[in-house]
Coordinates of N, CA and C in Angstrom, one line a residue:
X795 N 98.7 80.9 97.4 CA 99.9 80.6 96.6 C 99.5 80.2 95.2
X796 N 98.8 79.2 94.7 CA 97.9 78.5 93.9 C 97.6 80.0 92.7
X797 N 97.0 81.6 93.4 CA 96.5 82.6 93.0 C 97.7 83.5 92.5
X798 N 98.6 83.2 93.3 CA 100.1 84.0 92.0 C 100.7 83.1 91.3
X799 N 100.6 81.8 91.5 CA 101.0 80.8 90.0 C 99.7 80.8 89.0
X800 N 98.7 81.2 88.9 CA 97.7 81.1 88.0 C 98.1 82.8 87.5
X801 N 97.9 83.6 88.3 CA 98.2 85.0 87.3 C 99.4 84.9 87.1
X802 N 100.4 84.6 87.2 CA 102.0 84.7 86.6 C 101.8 83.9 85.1
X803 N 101.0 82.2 85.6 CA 100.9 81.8 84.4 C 99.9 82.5 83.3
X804 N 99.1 82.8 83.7 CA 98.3 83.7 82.8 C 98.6 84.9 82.4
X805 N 100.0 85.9 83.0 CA 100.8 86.9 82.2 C 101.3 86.5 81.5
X806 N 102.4 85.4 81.5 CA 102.9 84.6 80.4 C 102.4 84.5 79.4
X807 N 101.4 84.2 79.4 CA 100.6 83.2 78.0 C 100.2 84.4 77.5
X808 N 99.4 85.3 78.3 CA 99.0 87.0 77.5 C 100.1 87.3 76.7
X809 N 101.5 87.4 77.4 CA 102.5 88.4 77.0 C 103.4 87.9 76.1
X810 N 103.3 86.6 75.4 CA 103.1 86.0 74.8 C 102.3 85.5 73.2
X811 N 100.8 85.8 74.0 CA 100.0 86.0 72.6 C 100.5 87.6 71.9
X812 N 100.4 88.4 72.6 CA 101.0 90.2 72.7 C 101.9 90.2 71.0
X813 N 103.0 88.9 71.6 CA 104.0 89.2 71.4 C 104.2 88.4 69.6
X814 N 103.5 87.7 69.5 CA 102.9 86.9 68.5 C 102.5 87.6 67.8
X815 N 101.4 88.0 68.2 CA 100.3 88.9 67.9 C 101.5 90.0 66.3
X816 N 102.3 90.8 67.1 CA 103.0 92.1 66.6 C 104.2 91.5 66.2
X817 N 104.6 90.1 65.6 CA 105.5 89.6 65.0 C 104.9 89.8 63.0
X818 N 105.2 90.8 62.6 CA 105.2 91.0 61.3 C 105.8 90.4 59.9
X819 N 105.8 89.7 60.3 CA 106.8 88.8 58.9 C 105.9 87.7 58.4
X820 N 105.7 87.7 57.1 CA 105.5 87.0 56.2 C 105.9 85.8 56.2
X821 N 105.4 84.4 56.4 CA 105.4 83.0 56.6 C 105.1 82.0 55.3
X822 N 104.4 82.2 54.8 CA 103.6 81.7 54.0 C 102.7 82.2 53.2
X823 N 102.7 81.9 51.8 CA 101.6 82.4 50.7 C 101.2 81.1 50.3
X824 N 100.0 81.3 49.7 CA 99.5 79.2 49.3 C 98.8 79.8 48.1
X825 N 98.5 79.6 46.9 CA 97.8 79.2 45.7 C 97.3 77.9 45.2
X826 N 96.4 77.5 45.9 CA 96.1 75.9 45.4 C 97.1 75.1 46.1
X827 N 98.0 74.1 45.4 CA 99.0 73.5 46.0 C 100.4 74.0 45.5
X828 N 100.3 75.3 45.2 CA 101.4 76.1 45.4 C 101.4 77.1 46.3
X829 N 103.1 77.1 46.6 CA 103.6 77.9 48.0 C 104.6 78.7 47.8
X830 N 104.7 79.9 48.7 CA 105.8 80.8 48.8 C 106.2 80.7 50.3
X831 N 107.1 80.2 51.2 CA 107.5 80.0 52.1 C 108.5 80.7 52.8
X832 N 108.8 81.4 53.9 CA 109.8 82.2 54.1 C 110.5 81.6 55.8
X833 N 111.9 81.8 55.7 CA 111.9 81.2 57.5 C 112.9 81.9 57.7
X834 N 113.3 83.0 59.1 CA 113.6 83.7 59.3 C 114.9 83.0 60.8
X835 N 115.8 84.0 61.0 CA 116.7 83.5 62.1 C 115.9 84.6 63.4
X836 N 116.8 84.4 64.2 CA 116.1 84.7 65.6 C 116.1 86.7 65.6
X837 N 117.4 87.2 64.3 CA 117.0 88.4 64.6 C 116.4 89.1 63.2
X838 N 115.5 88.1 63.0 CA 114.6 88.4 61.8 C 114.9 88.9 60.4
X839 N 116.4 88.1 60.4 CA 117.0 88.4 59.0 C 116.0 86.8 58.1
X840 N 116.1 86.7 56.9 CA 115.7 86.1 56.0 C 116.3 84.7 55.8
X841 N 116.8 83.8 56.4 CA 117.4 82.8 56.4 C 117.3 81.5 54.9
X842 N 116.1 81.7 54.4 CA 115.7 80.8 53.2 C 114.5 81.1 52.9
X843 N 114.1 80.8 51.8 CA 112.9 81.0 51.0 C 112.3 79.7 50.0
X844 N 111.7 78.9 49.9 CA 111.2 78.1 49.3 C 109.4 78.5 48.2
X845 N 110.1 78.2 47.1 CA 108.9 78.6 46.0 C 109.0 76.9 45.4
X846 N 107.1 76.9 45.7 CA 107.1 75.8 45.1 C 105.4 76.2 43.8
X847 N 106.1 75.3 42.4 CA 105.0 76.1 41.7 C 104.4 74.0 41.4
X848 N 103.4 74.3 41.4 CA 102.3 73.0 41.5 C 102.5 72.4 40.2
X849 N 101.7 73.2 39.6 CA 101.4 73.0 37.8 C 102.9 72.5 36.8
X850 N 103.9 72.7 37.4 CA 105.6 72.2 36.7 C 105.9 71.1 37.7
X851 N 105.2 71.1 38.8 CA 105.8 70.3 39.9 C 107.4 70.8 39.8
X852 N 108.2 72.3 40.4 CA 109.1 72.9 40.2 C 109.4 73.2 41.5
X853 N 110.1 73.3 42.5 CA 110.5 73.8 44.0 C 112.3 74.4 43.8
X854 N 112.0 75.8 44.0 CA 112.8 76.8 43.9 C 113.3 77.0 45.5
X855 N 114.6 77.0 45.7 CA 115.1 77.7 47.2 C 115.9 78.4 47.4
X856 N 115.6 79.0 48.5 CA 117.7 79.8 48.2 C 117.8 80.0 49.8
X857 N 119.4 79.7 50.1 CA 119.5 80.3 51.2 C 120.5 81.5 51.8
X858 N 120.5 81.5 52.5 CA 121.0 83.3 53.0 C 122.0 83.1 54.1
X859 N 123.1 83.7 54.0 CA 124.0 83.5 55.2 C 124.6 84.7 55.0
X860 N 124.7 85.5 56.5 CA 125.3 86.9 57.2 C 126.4 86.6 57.4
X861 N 127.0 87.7 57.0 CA 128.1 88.5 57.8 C 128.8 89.8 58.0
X862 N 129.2 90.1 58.3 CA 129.2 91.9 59.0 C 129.1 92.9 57.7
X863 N 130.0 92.3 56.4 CA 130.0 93.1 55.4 C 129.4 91.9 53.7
X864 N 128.9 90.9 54.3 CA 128.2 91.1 53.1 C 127.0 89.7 53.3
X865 N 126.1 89.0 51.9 CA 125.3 88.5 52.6 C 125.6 87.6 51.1
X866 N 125.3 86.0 51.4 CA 125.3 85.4 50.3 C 123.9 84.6 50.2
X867 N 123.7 84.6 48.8 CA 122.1 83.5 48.5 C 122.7 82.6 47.6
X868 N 122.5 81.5 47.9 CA 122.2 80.4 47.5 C 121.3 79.4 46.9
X869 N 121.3 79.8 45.4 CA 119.9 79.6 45.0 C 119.7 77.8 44.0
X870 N 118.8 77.3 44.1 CA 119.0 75.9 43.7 C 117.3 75.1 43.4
X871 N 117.2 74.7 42.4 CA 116.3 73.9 42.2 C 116.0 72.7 42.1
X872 N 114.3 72.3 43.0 CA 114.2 70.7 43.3 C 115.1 70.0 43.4
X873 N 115.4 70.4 45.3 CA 116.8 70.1 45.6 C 118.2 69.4 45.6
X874 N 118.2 70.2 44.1 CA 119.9 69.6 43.4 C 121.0 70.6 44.2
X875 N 121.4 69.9 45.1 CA 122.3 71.5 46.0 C 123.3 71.5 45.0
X876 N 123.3 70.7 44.1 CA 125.4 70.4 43.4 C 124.8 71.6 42.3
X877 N 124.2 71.3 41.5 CA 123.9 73.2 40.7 C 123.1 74.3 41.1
X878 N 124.3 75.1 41.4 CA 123.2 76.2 42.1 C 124.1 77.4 42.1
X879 N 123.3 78.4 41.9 CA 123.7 79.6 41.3 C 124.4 80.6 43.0
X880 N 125.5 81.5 43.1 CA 125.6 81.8 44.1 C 126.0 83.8 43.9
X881 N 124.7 84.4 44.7 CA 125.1 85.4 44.7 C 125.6 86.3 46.0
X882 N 126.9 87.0 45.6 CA 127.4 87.3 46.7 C 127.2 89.2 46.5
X883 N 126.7 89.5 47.9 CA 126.3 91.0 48.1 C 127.6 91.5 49.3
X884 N 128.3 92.5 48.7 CA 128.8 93.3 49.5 C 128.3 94.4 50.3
X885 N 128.6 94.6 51.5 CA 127.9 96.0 51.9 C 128.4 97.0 52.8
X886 N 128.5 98.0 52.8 CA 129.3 98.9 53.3 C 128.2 99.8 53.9
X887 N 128.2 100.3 55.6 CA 127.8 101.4 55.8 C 126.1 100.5 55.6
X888 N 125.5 99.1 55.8 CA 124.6 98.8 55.4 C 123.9 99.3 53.8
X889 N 124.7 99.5 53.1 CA 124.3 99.5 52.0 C 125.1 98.6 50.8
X890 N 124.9 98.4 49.7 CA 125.1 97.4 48.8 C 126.3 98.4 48.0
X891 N 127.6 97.7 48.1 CA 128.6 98.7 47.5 C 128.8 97.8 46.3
X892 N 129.0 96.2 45.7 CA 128.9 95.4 44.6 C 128.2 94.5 44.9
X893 N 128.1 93.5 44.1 CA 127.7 92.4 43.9 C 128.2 91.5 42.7
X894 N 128.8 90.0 43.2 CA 129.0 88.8 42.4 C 128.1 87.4 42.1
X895 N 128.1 87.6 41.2 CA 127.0 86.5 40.8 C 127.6 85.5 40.2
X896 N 127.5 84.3 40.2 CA 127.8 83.1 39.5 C 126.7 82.1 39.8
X897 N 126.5 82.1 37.9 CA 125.0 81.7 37.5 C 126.1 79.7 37.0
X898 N 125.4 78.7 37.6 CA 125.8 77.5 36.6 C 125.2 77.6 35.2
X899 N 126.7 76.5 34.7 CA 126.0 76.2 33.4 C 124.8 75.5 33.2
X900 N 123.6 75.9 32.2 CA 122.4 75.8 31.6 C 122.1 75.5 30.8
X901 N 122.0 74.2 30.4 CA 121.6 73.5 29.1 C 122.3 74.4 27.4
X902 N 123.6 73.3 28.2 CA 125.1 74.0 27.2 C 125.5 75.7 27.3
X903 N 124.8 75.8 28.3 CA 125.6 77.3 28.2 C 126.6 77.4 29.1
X904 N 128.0 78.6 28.8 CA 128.6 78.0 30.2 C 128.2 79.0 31.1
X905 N 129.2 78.6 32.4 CA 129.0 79.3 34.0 C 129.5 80.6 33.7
X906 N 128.9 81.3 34.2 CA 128.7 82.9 34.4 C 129.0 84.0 35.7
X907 N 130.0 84.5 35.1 CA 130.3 85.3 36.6 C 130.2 87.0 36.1
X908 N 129.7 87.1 36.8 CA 129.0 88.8 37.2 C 129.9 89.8 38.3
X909 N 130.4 90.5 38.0 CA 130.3 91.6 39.1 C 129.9 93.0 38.8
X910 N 129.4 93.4 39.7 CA 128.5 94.3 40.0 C 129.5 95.9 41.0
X911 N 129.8 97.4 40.5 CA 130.4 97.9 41.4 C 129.1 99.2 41.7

């Protein structure tokens, strides 16, 4: 008995590294003490992205939220969520039919809105 709990556990853990192994996505870039960071949801859409640049001491993020016809990013720096730029993608047929953008105001400039057909 002992001899089918050790090979079941040892398929597991195989089918498992297997499975690891052929997971293709991009995690992390490093330059020194700078990083490009990526974290994904469970059906390997793009969920956030974190850019951090060393030399400005600067950390860039944005995040991603789905839904059937379109996808929004959320973009913001050294985590001030209250200014942050929001871009909204439409999609049709999985392709990009517009896009709206609203950039905040920037050292006196004002807020900016974009569309895209």
């Amino acid at each position: 008995m002992k001899r089918i709990y050790l090979l079941l556990i040892t398929l597991i853990v195989f089918g498992q590294t297997i499975s690891a192994q052929n997971d293709r996505k991009l995690l992390k870039m490093t330059d020194g003490k700078s990083y490009f960071e990526l974290k994904y949801d469970e059906k390997g859409r793009l969920i956030e992205s974190v850019e951090y640049i060393a030399d400005d001491d600067l950390k860039r993020s944005s995040k991603y939220a789905y839904s059937n016809d379109k996808v929004v990013q959320t973009f913001y720096a050294n985590e001030n969520i209250k200014n942050k730029d929001i871009r909204t993608t439409v999609l049709q047929n999985n392709r990009v039919v517009s896009e709206k953008i609203n950039l905040i105001p920037y050292e006196g400039e004002p807020e900016y809105w974009a569309d895209y057909n």
